Short mmCIF file of C-alpha atoms in Angstrom, two decimals:
data_model
loop_
_atom_site.label_atom_id
_atom_site.label_comp_id
_atom_site.label_asym_id
_atom_site.label_seq_id
_atom_site.Cartn_x
_atom_site.Cartn_y
_atom_site.Cartn_z
CA MET K 1 89.58 91.97 129.71
CA SER K 2 92.00 94.77 130.48
CA ILE K 3 92.63 97.63 128.12
CA ILE K 4 96.19 98.69 127.40
CA ALA K 5 97.12 102.12 126.06
CA LYS K 6 99.70 102.74 123.35
CA LYS K 7 100.98 106.03 121.98
CA ILE K 8 101.70 106.17 118.28
CA CYS K 9 102.89 109.13 116.22
CA LEU K 10 102.38 110.02 112.57
CA ILE K 11 105.20 112.11 111.19
CA GLY K 12 106.28 113.29 107.78
CA ASP K 13 106.55 116.42 105.67
CA PHE K 14 103.69 118.89 105.46
CA CYS K 15 100.72 118.00 103.26
CA VAL K 16 101.51 114.27 102.92
CA GLY K 17 98.16 113.20 104.39
CA LYS K 18 98.92 112.41 108.03
CA THR K 19 95.73 114.01 109.31
CA SER K 20 93.69 112.42 106.51
CA LEU K 21 95.03 108.95 107.33
CA ILE K 22 94.10 109.42 110.98
CA ARG K 23 90.65 110.72 110.09
CA ARG K 24 90.08 107.75 107.75
CA PHE K 25 91.17 105.32 110.48
CA VAL K 26 89.38 106.92 113.45
CA ASP K 27 86.18 108.23 111.81
CA ASN K 28 86.16 106.44 108.43
CA GLN K 29 85.89 109.85 106.74
CA PHE K 30 87.82 111.80 104.13
CA SER K 31 87.75 115.44 103.10
CA ASP K 32 89.50 117.14 100.18
CA ASP K 33 89.77 120.32 102.27
CA TYR K 34 93.33 120.85 103.45
CA LEU K 35 93.77 121.95 107.04
CA SER K 36 97.35 122.33 108.23
CA THR K 37 98.08 120.84 111.64
CA ILE K 38 99.64 123.34 114.03
CA GLY K 39 101.84 121.65 116.62
CA VAL K 40 100.12 118.39 117.46
CA LYS K 41 96.60 117.00 117.36
CA ILE K 42 95.76 113.96 119.48
CA SER K 43 93.07 111.44 118.56
CA ARG K 44 91.99 108.25 120.29
CA LYS K 45 90.57 104.98 119.08
CA LEU K 46 89.79 101.79 120.95
CA VAL K 47 90.62 98.72 118.88
CA GLU K 48 90.42 95.01 119.56
CA ILE K 49 93.24 92.95 118.11
CA ARG K 50 93.12 89.18 117.70
CA LEU K 51 96.33 87.73 119.12
CA ASN K 52 95.53 84.10 118.29
CA ASP K 53 92.50 81.82 117.79
CA THR K 54 91.21 82.31 121.35
CA THR K 55 92.71 85.57 122.60
CA THR K 56 91.99 89.20 121.81
CA GLN K 57 93.35 92.36 123.37
CA LYS K 58 91.68 95.76 123.62
CA VAL K 59 94.08 98.61 122.92
CA GLN K 60 93.40 102.31 123.46
CA LEU K 61 95.41 104.06 120.76
CA ILE K 62 96.56 107.56 121.51
CA ILE K 63 97.42 108.85 118.04
CA TRP K 64 99.62 111.94 117.82
CA ASP K 65 99.40 113.85 114.53
CA ILE K 66 102.60 115.90 114.44
CA GLU K 67 102.73 118.81 112.03
CA GLY K 68 105.28 118.66 109.26
CA GLN K 69 106.67 122.20 109.10
CA THR K 70 110.44 122.19 109.44
CA LYS K 71 110.44 125.22 111.76
CA PHE K 72 108.94 123.01 114.48
CA GLN K 73 111.54 120.21 114.17
CA SER K 74 113.28 121.43 117.33
CA ILE K 75 110.21 120.69 119.47
CA ALA K 76 109.21 117.50 117.65
CA PRO K 77 111.29 115.26 119.97
CA SER K 78 109.13 116.27 122.94
CA TYR K 79 106.03 115.15 121.00
CA LEU K 80 107.64 111.86 119.95
CA GLN K 81 108.84 110.91 123.41
CA GLY K 82 107.20 107.76 124.79
CA ALA K 83 105.76 106.58 121.49
CA LYS K 84 105.72 102.81 121.07
CA GLY K 85 105.11 103.01 117.33
CA GLY K 86 105.36 105.42 114.47
CA ILE K 87 103.93 105.78 111.01
CA ILE K 88 106.22 107.79 108.75
CA VAL K 89 104.18 109.23 105.89
CA ALA K 90 105.31 110.34 102.43
CA ASP K 91 103.26 111.57 99.45
CA CYS K 92 103.60 109.33 96.38
CA THR K 93 103.19 112.36 94.13
CA ARG K 94 106.01 114.40 95.74
CA GLU K 95 109.41 112.75 95.46
CA GLU K 96 111.03 115.12 97.96
CA THR K 97 108.76 113.74 100.71
CA ILE K 98 110.04 110.24 99.94
CA GLU K 99 113.62 111.49 100.07
CA HIS K 100 112.95 112.83 103.60
CA LEU K 101 111.71 109.47 104.95
CA GLN K 102 115.11 108.50 106.32
CA ASP K 103 115.38 111.81 108.20
CA HIS K 104 112.03 111.18 109.89
CA ILE K 105 113.01 107.60 110.73
CA ASN K 106 116.29 108.83 112.26
CA LEU K 107 114.46 111.44 114.34
CA PHE K 108 111.88 108.95 115.63
CA CYS K 109 114.54 106.34 116.49
CA SER K 110 116.79 108.91 118.21
CA VAL K 111 113.96 109.86 120.57
CA ASN K 112 112.71 106.27 121.05
CA PRO K 113 115.84 104.12 120.62
CA LYS K 114 114.61 100.97 122.36
CA GLY K 115 112.07 98.90 120.50
CA SER K 116 111.02 101.50 117.96
CA ILE K 117 108.42 100.04 115.63
CA ILE K 118 107.88 101.97 112.42
CA ILE K 119 105.67 101.53 109.38
CA ILE K 120 106.15 103.57 106.22
CA ALA K 121 102.99 104.87 104.53
CA LEU K 122 103.40 105.92 100.90
CA ASN K 123 100.15 107.87 100.81
CA LYS K 124 98.03 109.28 97.97
CA SER K 125 98.53 106.12 95.91
CA ASP K 126 95.21 106.87 94.20
CA LEU K 127 96.95 109.79 92.46
CA MET K 128 99.85 107.81 90.96
CA GLU K 129 99.78 108.08 87.20
CA ASP K 130 102.02 105.46 85.67
CA GLN K 131 103.80 102.16 86.22
CA GLU K 132 107.27 103.74 86.00
CA LYS K 133 106.53 105.97 88.98
CA PHE K 134 105.17 102.95 90.88
CA ASN K 135 108.38 101.02 90.17
CA LYS K 136 110.49 103.93 91.41
CA LEU K 137 108.43 104.15 94.62
CA THR K 138 108.81 100.42 95.17
CA THR K 139 112.57 100.72 94.85
CA ILE K 140 112.70 103.62 97.31
CA LYS K 141 110.33 101.76 99.63
CA ASN K 142 112.67 98.75 99.66
CA LEU K 143 115.67 100.95 100.50
CA VAL K 144 113.85 102.44 103.47
CA ASN K 145 112.82 98.98 104.69
CA ASN K 146 116.48 98.10 105.28
CA ASN K 147 116.26 100.03 108.58
CA PRO K 148 115.79 97.49 111.43
CA SER K 149 113.08 99.57 113.13
CA VAL K 150 110.92 99.61 109.98
CA ILE K 151 108.75 96.48 109.97
CA THR K 152 106.94 97.08 106.66
CA SER K 153 105.57 99.68 104.28
CA TYR K 154 102.22 100.20 102.65
CA LEU K 155 100.90 102.06 99.65
CA THR K 156 97.96 103.90 101.18
CA SER K 157 95.15 106.20 100.19
CA ALA K 158 93.27 108.14 102.84
CA LYS K 159 90.76 109.02 100.11
CA THR K 160 89.84 105.46 99.14
CA GLY K 161 90.85 103.81 102.42
CA LEU K 162 93.40 101.56 100.69
CA ASN K 163 95.48 99.72 103.34
CA VAL K 164 94.71 102.26 106.10
CA ASN K 165 93.05 99.86 108.58
CA GLU K 166 95.51 97.11 107.69
CA MET K 167 98.46 99.40 108.37
CA PHE K 168 97.21 100.48 111.79
CA ALA K 169 96.30 96.88 112.73
CA LYS K 170 99.79 95.69 111.77
CA LEU K 171 101.39 98.40 113.89
CA VAL K 172 99.21 97.58 116.92
CA ARG K 173 99.88 93.81 116.65
CA SER K 174 103.61 94.52 116.43
CA MET K 175 103.52 96.75 119.51
CA ILE K 176 101.79 94.16 121.70
#
């Protein structure tokens, strides 16, 4: 069986949990220590995706963790170039990061206009405090999903692992 390679990028504001989501997915680990990503960090993971009852495909994921500081937005397009999929991450506990989702989607789609496949991750769901906030997030999530490049969204938690593997698997299946 041949192995195909796919580049995916995680983008979003600073401190939304992009690196933690990648670490949970690649190494099944979580740390409360915050380490800011400078520029880009690249991770790899070989996954096997079931295409149907009899066929599987091995995919080498090249996962680009792109830092979220606004001063680097001018060089972000060079990092995003060639990505087949993107995960746009927001922090459930910081409304301004949710408000910036559309900007990140627009940036990703402007660099990769043909066949952009995007999933929204509303991360840190383990820290949400009340049902009203959840309802507000769901409303915002539905607004973002009206973009044709966005295939779905997930409430995620890098800390507990909630929906992390499912989200990456969905993105990979959609790319192949």
